[in-house]
Amino acid sequence: EVQLLESGGGLVQPGGSLRLSCAASGFTFSSCAMSWVRQAPGKGLEWVSAITGGGGDTYHADSVKGRFTISRDNSKNTLYLQMNSLRVEDTAIYYCAQGSAAARPYYFDHWGQGILVTVSS
Amino acid sequence: EIVLTQSPGTLSLSPGERATLSCRASQNFGSDYLAWYQHKPGQAPRLLIYGASRRAIGIPDRFSGSGSGTDFTLTISRLEPEDFAVYYCQQYGSSRAFGQGTRLEVK
């Protein structure tokens, strides 16, 4: 059974930093691209960042480019999202999502339960 | 950049009725790389359909997807109580954009 467990969320002040983690199990982690997708309060799903199975290529939405960095440790079956210079508008539930392949094109086979990040003073 | 527009924004139906949800792309992305997800409050989103019409593992056959080019449809043939949720389409070829969602609510 595929399991994706996010951690590291919480309350942070504007301009602060936070690192999210996603512990994966139940599948061959290195064979799957991974992404972070978020949902702001009252809004829809927004893709944030993606990384290929091997970790060699990363992609970020324009809204987070230069502030967020996605990475992975395939030896630990863990996905990360380093979030710097956080803004109030980054407040959202952040989901870890498993891609159906190591690289594009892929849909999201499985999702974690999500972790709340609140940016507020 | 491809923009996906879902309609209607909210759909009010009763259990047992048929639901038809639309997803229109701003340009023809020349493939069937279109997925549908179901999302309930407090839960992880769930993959329903990929490749425009292929049901994901474990998805009941009352869910079906169709379409090509710029117009795609998710149909739920007979609504069950557990089907009331928000539904998103996503183009996963050249972009990873989601539509804004359709809320399916009990009438």
PDB file of N, CA, C and O in Angstrom, chain A residues 40-115:
ATOM      1  N   ALA A  40      -4.777  26.714  -1.020  1.00  0.00           N
ATOM      2  CA  ALA A  40      -4.987  27.842  -0.119  1.00  0.00           C
ATOM      3  C   ALA A  40      -6.422  27.816   0.390  1.00  0.00           C
ATOM      4  O   ALA A  40      -7.307  27.227  -0.243  1.00  0.00           O
ATOM      5  N   PRO A  41      -6.689  28.449   1.521  1.00  0.00           N
ATOM      6  CA  PRO A  41      -8.048  28.447   2.087  1.00  0.00           C
ATOM      7  C   PRO A  41      -9.079  28.941   1.076  1.00  0.00           C
ATOM      8  O   PRO A  41      -8.943  30.018   0.492  1.00  0.00           O
ATOM      9  N   GLY A  42     -10.098  28.134   0.853  1.00  0.00           N
ATOM     10  CA  GLY A  42     -11.178  28.502  -0.054  1.00  0.00           C
ATOM     11  C   GLY A  42     -10.830  28.471  -1.532  1.00  0.00           C
ATOM     12  O   GLY A  42     -11.629  28.904  -2.363  1.00  0.00           O
ATOM     13  N   LYS A  43      -9.654  27.969  -1.860  1.00  0.00           N
ATOM     14  CA  LYS A  43      -9.205  27.944  -3.260  1.00  0.00           C
ATOM     15  C   LYS A  43      -9.062  26.521  -3.769  1.00  0.00           C
ATOM     16  O   LYS A  43      -9.273  25.552  -3.039  1.00  0.00           O
ATOM     17  N   GLY A  44      -8.691  26.400  -5.036  1.00  0.00           N
ATOM     18  CA  GLY A  44      -8.493  25.101  -5.644  1.00  0.00           C
ATOM     19  C   GLY A  44      -7.065  24.612  -5.523  1.00  0.00           C
ATOM     20  O   GLY A  44      -6.229  25.215  -4.845  1.00  0.00           O
ATOM     21  N   LEU A  45      -6.773  23.517  -6.201  1.00  0.00           N
ATOM     22  CA  LEU A  45      -5.441  22.933  -6.175  1.00  0.00           C
ATOM     23  C   LEU A  45      -4.490  23.734  -7.068  1.00  0.00           C
ATOM     24  O   LEU A  45      -4.858  24.140  -8.167  1.00  0.00           O
ATOM     25  N   GLU A  46      -3.271  23.931  -6.562  1.00  0.00           N
ATOM     26  CA  GLU A  46      -2.238  24.636  -7.311  1.00  0.00           C
ATOM     27  C   GLU A  46      -0.960  23.818  -7.266  1.00  0.00           C
ATOM     28  O   GLU A  46      -0.410  23.567  -6.187  1.00  0.00           O
ATOM     29  N   TRP A  47      -0.453  23.428  -8.435  1.00  0.00           N
ATOM     30  CA  TRP A  47       0.827  22.733  -8.486  1.00  0.00           C
ATOM     31  C   TRP A  47       1.932  23.708  -8.064  1.00  0.00           C
ATOM     32  O   TRP A  47       1.949  24.863  -8.494  1.00  0.00           O
ATOM     33  N   VAL A  48       2.867  23.229  -7.235  1.00  0.00           N
ATOM     34  CA  VAL A  48       3.926  24.089  -6.700  1.00  0.00           C
ATOM     35  C   VAL A  48       5.295  23.731  -7.272  1.00  0.00           C
ATOM     36  O   VAL A  48       5.975  24.587  -7.829  1.00  0.00           O
ATOM     37  N   SER A  49       5.696  22.468  -7.092  1.00  0.00           N
ATOM     38  CA  SER A  49       7.044  22.058  -7.486  1.00  0.00           C
ATOM     39  C   SER A  49       7.049  20.592  -7.877  1.00  0.00           C
ATOM     40  O   SER A  49       6.203  19.821  -7.408  1.00  0.00           O
ATOM     41  N   ALA A  50       8.022  20.209  -8.726  1.00  0.00           N
ATOM     42  CA  ALA A  50       8.146  18.828  -9.157  1.00  0.00           C
ATOM     43  C   ALA A  50       9.617  18.457  -9.292  1.00  0.00           C
ATOM     44  O   ALA A  50      10.468  19.325  -9.524  1.00  0.00           O
ATOM     45  N   ILE A  51       9.889  17.160  -9.163  1.00  0.00           N
ATOM     46  CA  ILE A  51      11.253  16.653  -9.300  1.00  0.00           C
ATOM     47  C   ILE A  51      11.183  15.284  -9.966  1.00  0.00           C
ATOM     48  O   ILE A  51      10.281  14.487  -9.678  1.00  0.00           O
ATOM     49  N   THR A  52      12.100  15.015 -10.891  1.00  0.00           N
ATOM     50  CA  THR A  52      12.128  13.735 -11.563  1.00  0.00           C
ATOM     51  C   THR A  52      12.580  12.628 -10.616  1.00  0.00           C
ATOM     52  O   THR A  52      13.093  12.896  -9.527  1.00  0.00           O
ATOM     53  N   GLY A  53      12.379  11.375 -11.044  1.00  0.00           N
ATOM     54  CA  GLY A  53      12.679  10.243 -10.183  1.00  0.00           C
ATOM     55  C   GLY A  53      14.117  10.207  -9.686  1.00  0.00           C
ATOM     56  O   GLY A  53      14.389   9.904  -8.523  1.00  0.00           O
ATOM     57  N   GLY A  54      15.039  10.519 -10.571  1.00  0.00           N
ATOM     58  CA  GLY A  54      16.445  10.516 -10.196  1.00  0.00           C
ATOM     59  C   GLY A  54      16.884  11.764  -9.459  1.00  0.00           C
ATOM     60  O   GLY A  54      17.992  11.812  -8.923  1.00  0.00           O
ATOM     61  N   GLY A  55      16.048  12.770  -9.484  1.00  0.00           N
ATOM     62  CA  GLY A  55      16.360  14.019  -8.798  1.00  0.00           C
ATOM     63  C   GLY A  55      17.145  15.013  -9.629  1.00  0.00           C
ATOM     64  O   GLY A  55      17.482  16.104  -9.157  1.00  0.00           O
ATOM     65  N   GLY A  56      17.419  14.661 -10.885  1.00  0.00           N
ATOM     66  CA  GLY A  56      18.271  15.526 -11.685  1.00  0.00           C
ATOM     67  C   GLY A  56      17.604  16.775 -12.219  1.00  0.00           C
ATOM     68  O   GLY A  56      18.288  17.743 -12.591  1.00  0.00           O
ATOM     69  N   ASP A  57      16.300  16.765 -12.303  1.00  0.00           N
ATOM     70  CA  ASP A  57      15.570  17.910 -12.849  1.00  0.00           C
ATOM     71  C   ASP A  57      14.482  18.351 -11.875  1.00  0.00           C
ATOM     72  O   ASP A  57      13.731  17.516 -11.354  1.00  0.00           O
ATOM     73  N   THR A  58      14.403  19.652 -11.684  1.00  0.00           N
ATOM     74  CA  THR A  58      13.382  20.215 -10.794  1.00  0.00           C
ATOM     75  C   THR A  58      12.632  21.329 -11.512  1.00  0.00           C
ATOM     76  O   THR A  58      13.173  21.966 -12.443  1.00  0.00           O
ATOM     77  N   TYR A  59      11.411  21.560 -11.086  1.00  0.00           N
ATOM     78  CA  TYR A  59      10.546  22.558 -11.699  1.00  0.00           C
ATOM     79  C   TYR A  59       9.746  23.240 -10.599  1.00  0.00           C
ATOM     80  O   TYR A  59       9.342  22.601  -9.624  1.00  0.00           O
ATOM     81  N   HIS A  60       9.520  24.538 -10.773  1.00  0.00           N
ATOM     82  CA  HIS A  60       8.762  25.291  -9.786  1.00  0.00           C
ATOM     83  C   HIS A  60       7.774  26.215 -10.476  1.00  0.00           C
ATOM     84  O   HIS A  60       8.057  26.766 -11.541  1.00  0.00           O
ATOM     85  N   ALA A  61       6.619  26.395  -9.861  1.00  0.00           N
ATOM     86  CA  ALA A  61       5.652  27.364 -10.369  1.00  0.00           C
ATOM     87  C   ALA A  61       6.236  28.767 -10.249  1.00  0.00           C
ATOM     88  O   ALA A  61       7.054  29.043  -9.365  1.00  0.00           O
ATOM     89  N   ASP A  62       5.807  29.648 -11.134  1.00  0.00           N
ATOM     90  CA  ASP A  62       6.315  31.022 -11.115  1.00  0.00           C
ATOM     91  C   ASP A  62       6.084  31.687  -9.754  1.00  0.00           C
ATOM     92  O   ASP A  62       6.893  32.509  -9.320  1.00  0.00           O
ATOM     93  N   SER A  63       4.994  31.316  -9.094  1.00  0.00           N
ATOM     94  CA  SER A  63       4.633  31.946  -7.816  1.00  0.00           C
ATOM     95  C   SER A  63       5.626  31.643  -6.693  1.00  0.00           C
ATOM     96  O   SER A  63       5.655  32.352  -5.685  1.00  0.00           O
ATOM     97  N   VAL A  64       6.434  30.593  -6.865  1.00  0.00           N
ATOM     98  CA  VAL A  64       7.377  30.220  -5.801  1.00  0.00           C
ATOM     99  C   VAL A  64       8.821  30.182  -6.293  1.00  0.00           C
ATOM    100  O   VAL A  64       9.734  29.935  -5.489  1.00  0.00           O
ATOM    101  N   LYS A  65       9.025  30.420  -7.569  1.00  0.00           N
ATOM    102  CA  LYS A  65      10.370  30.324  -8.137  1.00  0.00           C
ATOM    103  C   LYS A  65      11.317  31.302  -7.443  1.00  0.00           C
ATOM    104  O   LYS A  65      10.977  32.456  -7.215  1.00  0.00           O
ATOM    105  N   GLY A  66      12.495  30.783  -7.082  1.00  0.00           N
ATOM    106  CA  GLY A  66      13.481  31.606  -6.393  1.00  0.00           C
ATOM    107  C   GLY A  66      13.318  31.616  -4.881  1.00  0.00           C
ATOM    108  O   GLY A  66      14.201  32.093  -4.158  1.00  0.00           O
ATOM    109  N   ARG A  67      12.178  31.097  -4.392  1.00  0.00           N
ATOM    110  CA  ARG A  67      11.943  31.055  -2.940  1.00  0.00           C
ATOM    111  C   ARG A  67      11.847  29.620  -2.412  1.00  0.00           C
ATOM    112  O   ARG A  67      12.265  29.343  -1.291  1.00  0.00           O
ATOM    113  N   PHE A  68      11.272  28.725  -3.225  1.00  0.00           N
ATOM    114  CA  PHE A  68      11.094  27.329  -2.812  1.00  0.00           C
ATOM    115  C   PHE A  68      12.079  26.450  -3.573  1.00  0.00           C
ATOM    116  O   PHE A  68      12.377  26.711  -4.750  1.00  0.00           O
ATOM    117  N   THR A  69      12.534  25.377  -2.924  1.00  0.00           N
ATOM    118  CA  THR A  69      13.409  24.401  -3.563  1.00  0.00           C
ATOM    119  C   THR A  69      12.934  22.999  -3.225  1.00  0.00           C
ATOM    120  O   THR A  69      12.811  22.650  -2.042  1.00  0.00           O
ATOM    121  N   ILE A  70      12.669  22.220  -4.265  1.00  0.00           N
ATOM    122  CA  ILE A  70      12.277  20.835  -4.074  1.00  0.00           C
ATOM    123  C   ILE A  70      13.519  19.954  -4.189  1.00  0.00           C
ATOM    124  O   ILE A  70      14.425  20.231  -4.982  1.00  0.00           O
ATOM    125  N   SER A  71      13.569  18.905  -3.362  1.00  0.00           N
ATOM    126  CA  SER A  71      14.685  17.957  -3.435  1.00  0.00           C
ATOM    127  C   SER A  71      14.187  16.604  -2.934  1.00  0.00           C
ATOM    128  O   SER A  71      13.078  16.487  -2.415  1.00  0.00           O
ATOM    129  N   ARG A  72      15.027  15.600  -3.103  1.00  0.00           N
ATOM    130  CA  ARG A  72      14.671  14.263  -2.653  1.00  0.00           C
ATOM    131  C   ARG A  72      15.908  13.502  -2.233  1.00  0.00           C
ATOM    132  O   ARG A  72      17.007  13.761  -2.722  1.00  0.00           O
ATOM    133  N   ASP A  73      15.720  12.546  -1.326  1.00  0.00           N
ATOM    134  CA  ASP A  73      16.785  11.627  -0.923  1.00  0.00           C
ATOM    135  C   ASP A  73      16.254  10.228  -1.188  1.00  0.00           C
ATOM    136  O   ASP A  73      15.444   9.699  -0.411  1.00  0.00           O
ATOM    137  N   ASN A  74      16.668   9.639  -2.303  1.00  0.00           N
ATOM    138  CA  ASN A  74      16.139   8.326  -2.675  1.00  0.00           C
ATOM    139  C   ASN A  74      16.618   7.229  -1.729  1.00  0.00           C
ATOM    140  O   ASN A  74      15.988   6.178  -1.637  1.00  0.00           O
ATOM    141  N   SER A  75      17.703   7.458  -1.015  1.00  0.00           N
ATOM    142  CA  SER A  75      18.173   6.455  -0.052  1.00  0.00           C
ATOM    143  C   SER A  75      17.286   6.434   1.189  1.00  0.00           C
ATOM    144  O   SER A  75      17.253   5.435   1.915  1.00  0.00           O
ATOM    145  N   LYS A  76      16.567   7.529   1.401  1.00  0.00           N
ATOM    146  CA  LYS A  76      15.674   7.622   2.552  1.00  0.00           C
ATOM    147  C   LYS A  76      14.187   7.634   2.153  1.00  0.00           C
ATOM    148  O   LYS A  76      13.319   7.786   3.013  1.00  0.00           O
ATOM    149  N   ASN A  77      13.922   7.505   0.862  1.00  0.00           N
ATOM    150  CA  ASN A  77      12.542   7.543   0.353  1.00  0.00           C
ATOM    151  C   ASN A  77      11.794   8.773   0.870  1.00  0.00           C
ATOM    152  O   ASN A  77      10.642   8.693   1.328  1.00  0.00           O
ATOM    153  N   THR A  78      12.455   9.904   0.780  1.00  0.00           N
ATOM    154  CA  THR A  78      11.881  11.127   1.331  1.00  0.00           C
ATOM    155  C   THR A  78      11.985  12.283   0.342  1.00  0.00           C
ATOM    156  O   THR A  78      13.025  12.474  -0.305  1.00  0.00           O
ATOM    157  N   LEU A  79      10.910  13.037   0.266  1.00  0.00           N
ATOM    158  CA  LEU A  79      10.807  14.238  -0.563  1.00  0.00           C
ATOM    159  C   LEU A  79      10.816  15.454   0.352  1.00  0.00           C
ATOM    160  O   LEU A  79      10.282  15.401   1.468  1.00  0.00           O
ATOM    161  N   TYR A  80      11.416  16.538  -0.126  1.00  0.00           N
ATOM    162  CA  TYR A  80      11.508  17.752   0.680  1.00  0.00           C
ATOM    163  C   TYR A  80      11.023  18.965  -0.109  1.00  0.00           C
ATOM    164  O   TYR A  80      11.041  18.985  -1.338  1.00  0.00           O
ATOM    165  N   LEU A  81      10.610  19.977   0.656  1.00  0.00           N
ATOM    166  CA  LEU A  81      10.342  21.287   0.066  1.00  0.00           C
ATOM    167  C   LEU A  81      10.880  22.337   1.033  1.00  0.00           C
ATOM    168  O   LEU A  81      10.351  22.515   2.125  1.00  0.00           O
ATOM    169  N   GLN A  82      11.960  22.998   0.615  1.00  0.00           N
ATOM    170  CA  GLN A  82      12.521  24.090   1.403  1.00  0.00           C
ATOM    171  C   GLN A  82      11.825  25.375   0.974  1.00  0.00           C
ATOM    172  O   GLN A  82      11.872  25.744  -0.200  1.00  0.00           O
ATOM    173  N   MET A  83      11.177  26.021   1.923  1.00  0.00           N
ATOM    174  CA  MET A  83      10.411  27.228   1.628  1.00  0.00           C
ATOM    175  C   MET A  83      11.046  28.416   2.350  1.00  0.00           C
ATOM    176  O   MET A  83      11.080  28.441   3.589  1.00  0.00           O
ATOM    177  N   ASN A  84      11.556  29.360   1.597  1.00  0.00           N
ATOM    178  CA  ASN A  84      12.176  30.565   2.144  1.00  0.00           C
ATOM    179  C   ASN A  84      11.361  31.795   1.759  1.00  0.00           C
ATOM    180  O   ASN A  84      10.505  31.736   0.867  1.00  0.00           O
ATOM    181  N   SER A  85      11.638  32.894   2.431  1.00  0.00           N
ATOM    182  CA  SER A  85      10.954  34.167   2.140  1.00  0.00           C
ATOM    183  C   SER A  85       9.452  33.986   2.046  1.00  0.00           C
ATOM    184  O   SER A  85       8.804  34.433   1.097  1.00  0.00           O
ATOM    185  N   LEU A  86       8.901  33.304   3.019  1.00  0.00           N
ATOM    186  CA  LEU A  86       7.480  32.974   2.976  1.00  0.00           C
ATOM    187  C   LEU A  86       6.608  34.210   3.050  1.00  0.00           C
ATOM    188  O   LEU A  86       6.927  35.192   3.730  1.00  0.00           O
ATOM    189  N   ARG A  87       5.495  34.131   2.332  1.00  0.00           N
ATOM    190  CA  ARG A  87       4.540  35.225   2.254  1.00  0.00           C
ATOM    191  C   ARG A  87       3.197  34.772   2.803  1.00  0.00           C
ATOM    192  O   ARG A  87       2.907  33.573   2.842  1.00  0.00           O
ATOM    193  N   VAL A  88       2.361  35.732   3.162  1.00  0.00           N
ATOM    194  CA  VAL A  88       1.029  35.396   3.679  1.00  0.00           C
ATOM    195  C   VAL A  88       0.282  34.524   2.669  1.00  0.00           C
ATOM    196  O   VAL A  88      -0.433  33.588   3.038  1.00  0.00           O
ATOM    197  N   GLU A  89       0.470  34.827   1.385  1.00  0.00           N
ATOM    198  CA  GLU A  89      -0.258  34.085   0.338  1.00  0.00           C
ATOM    199  C   GLU A  89       0.254  32.660   0.133  1.00  0.00           C
ATOM    200  O   GLU A  89      -0.313  31.895  -0.651  1.00  0.00           O
ATOM    201  N   ASP A  90       1.315  32.269   0.838  1.00  0.00           N
ATOM    202  CA  ASP A  90       1.773  30.878   0.795  1.00  0.00           C
ATOM    203  C   ASP A  90       1.017  30.012   1.791  1.00  0.00           C
ATOM    204  O   ASP A  90       1.202  28.795   1.830  1.00  0.00           O
ATOM    205  N   THR A  91       0.162  30.628   2.596  1.00  0.00           N
ATOM    206  CA  THR A  91      -0.662  29.872   3.542  1.00  0.00           C
ATOM    207  C   THR A  91      -1.542  28.889   2.788  1.00  0.00           C
ATOM    208  O   THR A  91      -2.303  29.270   1.892  1.00  0.00           O
ATOM    209  N   ALA A  92      -1.426  27.603   3.140  1.00  0.00           N
ATOM    210  CA  ALA A  92      -2.146  26.567   2.399  1.00  0.00           C
ATOM    211  C   ALA A  92      -1.908  25.211   3.052  1.00  0.00           C
ATOM    212  O   ALA A  92      -1.036  25.063   3.905  1.00  0.00           O
ATOM    213  N   ILE A  93      -2.692  24.255   2.615  1.00  0.00           N
ATOM    214  CA  ILE A  93      -2.390  22.853   2.878  1.00  0.00           C
ATOM    215  C   ILE A  93      -1.487  22.389   1.746  1.00  0.00           C
ATOM    216  O   ILE A  93      -1.822  22.587   0.569  1.00  0.00           O
ATOM    217  N   TYR A  94      -0.376  21.787   2.097  1.00  0.00           N
ATOM    218  CA  TYR A  94       0.591  21.309   1.110  1.00  0.00           C
ATOM    219  C   TYR A  94       0.505  19.786   1.023  1.00  0.00           C
ATOM    220  O   TYR A  94       0.629  19.089   2.033  1.00  0.00           O
ATOM    221  N   TYR A  95       0.285  19.302  -0.195  1.00  0.00           N
ATOM    222  CA  TYR A  95       0.182  17.869  -0.444  1.00  0.00           C
ATOM    223  C   TYR A  95       1.418  17.377  -1.190  1.00  0.00           C
ATOM    224  O   TYR A  95       1.877  18.020  -2.146  1.00  0.00           O
ATOM    225  N   CYS A  96       1.864  16.215  -0.788  1.00  0.00           N
ATOM    226  CA  CYS A  96       2.893  15.473  -1.503  1.00  0.00           C
ATOM    227  C   CYS A  96       2.159  14.547  -2.472  1.00  0.00           C
ATOM    228  O   CYS A  96       1.164  13.910  -2.092  1.00  0.00           O
ATOM    229  N   ALA A  97       2.603  14.487  -3.719  1.00  0.00           N
ATOM    230  CA  ALA A  97       1.920  13.671  -4.720  1.00  0.00           C
ATOM    231  C   ALA A  97       2.910  12.812  -5.500  1.00  0.00           C
ATOM    232  O   ALA A  97       3.958  13.300  -5.940  1.00  0.00           O
ATOM    233  N   GLN A  98       2.555  11.548  -5.680  1.00  0.00           N
ATOM    234  CA  GLN A  98       3.402  10.593  -6.403  1.00  0.00           C
ATOM    235  C   GLN A  98       3.079  10.626  -7.885  1.00  0.00           C
ATOM    236  O   GLN A  98       1.897  10.469  -8.269  1.00  0.00           O
ATOM    237  N   GLY A  99       4.075  10.801  -8.710  1.00  0.00           N
ATOM    238  CA  GLY A  99       3.867  10.744 -10.145  1.00  0.00           C
ATOM    239  C   GLY A  99       3.797   9.314 -10.634  1.00  0.00           C
ATOM    240  O   GLY A  99       4.340   8.400 -10.031  1.00  0.00           O
ATOM    241  N   SER A 100       3.118   9.134 -11.757  1.00  0.00           N
ATOM    242  CA  SER A 100       2.921   7.793 -12.314  1.00  0.00           C
ATOM    243  C   SER A 100       4.120   7.290 -13.101  1.00  0.00           C
ATOM    244  O   SER A 100       4.135   6.131 -13.528  1.00  0.00           O
ATOM    245  N   ALA A 101       5.135   8.136 -13.281  1.00  0.00           N
ATOM    246  CA  ALA A 101       6.347   7.769 -14.006  1.00  0.00           C
ATOM    247  C   ALA A 101       7.503   8.594 -13.456  1.00  0.00           C
ATOM    248  O   ALA A 101       7.299   9.519 -12.673  1.00  0.00           O
ATOM    249  N   ALA A 102       8.721   8.229 -13.925  1.00  0.00           N
ATOM    250  CA  ALA A 102       9.905   8.933 -13.418  1.00  0.00           C
ATOM    251  C   ALA A 102      10.041  10.334 -13.983  1.00  0.00           C
ATOM    252  O   ALA A 102      10.700  11.190 -13.391  1.00  0.00           O
ATOM    253  N   ALA A 103       9.455  10.546 -15.153  1.00  0.00           N
ATOM    254  CA  ALA A 103       9.543  11.852 -15.804  1.00  0.00           C
ATOM    255  C   ALA A 103       8.283  12.068 -16.621  1.00  0.00           C
ATOM    256  O   ALA A 103       7.476  11.160 -16.793  1.00  0.00           O
ATOM    257  N   ARG A 104       8.127  13.271 -17.154  1.00  0.00           N
ATOM    258  CA  ARG A 104       6.909  13.612 -17.906  1.00  0.00           C
ATOM    259  C   ARG A 104       6.727  12.716 -19.115  1.00  0.00           C
ATOM    260  O   ARG A 104       7.709  12.289 -19.730  1.00  0.00           O
ATOM    261  N   PRO A 105       5.446  12.440 -19.445  1.00  0.00           N
ATOM    262  CA  PRO A 105       4.247  12.942 -18.789  1.00  0.00           C
ATOM    263  C   PRO A 105       3.817  12.016 -17.654  1.00  0.00           C
ATOM    264  O   PRO A 105       3.981  10.800 -17.753  1.00  0.00           O
ATOM    265  N   TYR A 106       3.288  12.543 -16.583  1.00  0.00           N
ATOM    266  CA  TYR A 106       2.792  11.714 -15.497  1.00  0.00           C
ATOM    267  C   TYR A 106       1.640  12.413 -14.809  1.00  0.00           C
ATOM    268  O   TYR A 106       1.609  13.626 -14.697  1.00  0.00           O
ATOM    269  N   TYR A 107       0.709  11.622 -14.362  1.00  0.00           N
ATOM    270  CA  TYR A 107      -0.378  12.118 -13.531  1.00  0.00           C
ATOM    271  C   TYR A 107      -0.042  11.754 -12.099  1.00  0.00           C
ATOM    272  O   TYR A 107       0.978  11.117 -11.829  1.00  0.00           O
ATOM    273  N   PHE A 108      -0.900  12.166 -11.161  1.00  0.00           N
ATOM    274  CA  PHE A 108      -0.620  11.928  -9.749  1.00  0.00           C
ATOM    275  C   PHE A 108      -1.417  10.725  -9.262  1.00  0.00           C
ATOM    276  O   PHE A 108      -2.618  10.800  -9.032  1.00  0.00           O
ATOM    277  N   ASP A 109      -0.702   9.624  -9.101  1.00  0.00           N
ATOM    278  CA  ASP A 109      -1.287   8.352  -8.686  1.00  0.00           C
ATOM    279  C   ASP A 109      -1.820   8.378  -7.261  1.00  0.00           C
ATOM    280  O   ASP A 109      -2.895   7.864  -6.966  1.00  0.00           O
ATOM    281  N   HIS A 110      -1.018   8.878  -6.355  1.00  0.00           N
ATOM    282  CA  HIS A 110      -1.368   8.899  -4.941  1.00  0.00           C
ATOM    283  C   HIS A 110      -0.944  10.219  -4.332  1.00  0.00           C
ATOM    284  O   HIS A 110       0.005  10.855  -4.786  1.00  0.00           O
ATOM    285  N   TRP A 111      -1.694  10.586  -3.284  1.00  0.00           N
ATOM    286  CA  TRP A 111      -1.461  11.847  -2.594  1.00  0.00           C
ATOM    287  C   TRP A 111      -1.366  11.599  -1.090  1.00  0.00           C
ATOM    288  O   TRP A 111      -1.986  10.681  -0.554  1.00  0.00           O
ATOM    289  N   GLY A 112      -0.613  12.457  -0.406  1.00  0.00           N
ATOM    290  CA  GLY A 112      -0.622  12.433   1.045  1.00  0.00           C
ATOM    291  C   GLY A 112      -1.851  13.147   1.586  1.00  0.00           C
ATOM    292  O   GLY A 112      -2.633  13.727   0.827  1.00  0.00           O
ATOM    293  N   GLN A 113      -1.995  13.105   2.899  1.00  0.00           N
ATOM    294  CA  GLN A 113      -3.133  13.741   3.559  1.00  0.00           C
ATOM    295  C   GLN A 113      -2.986  15.254   3.653  1.00  0.00           C
ATOM    296  O   GLN A 113      -3.961  15.954   3.901  1.00  0.00           O
ATOM    297  N   GLY A 114      -1.771  15.727   3.464  1.00  0.00           N
ATOM    298  CA  GLY A 114      -1.544  17.162   3.490  1.00  0.00           C
ATOM    299  C   GLY A 114      -1.056  17.671   4.833  1.00  0.00           C
ATOM    300  O   GLY A 114      -1.296  17.056   5.878  1.00  0.00           O
ATOM    301  N   ILE A 115      -0.361  18.810   4.796  1.00  0.00           N
ATOM    302  CA  ILE A 115       0.159  19.447   5.994  1.00  0.00           C
ATOM    303  C   ILE A 115      -0.101  20.943   5.879  1.00  0.00           C
ATOM    304  O   ILE A 115       0.080  21.537   4.807  1.00  0.00           O
TER     305      ILE A 115
END
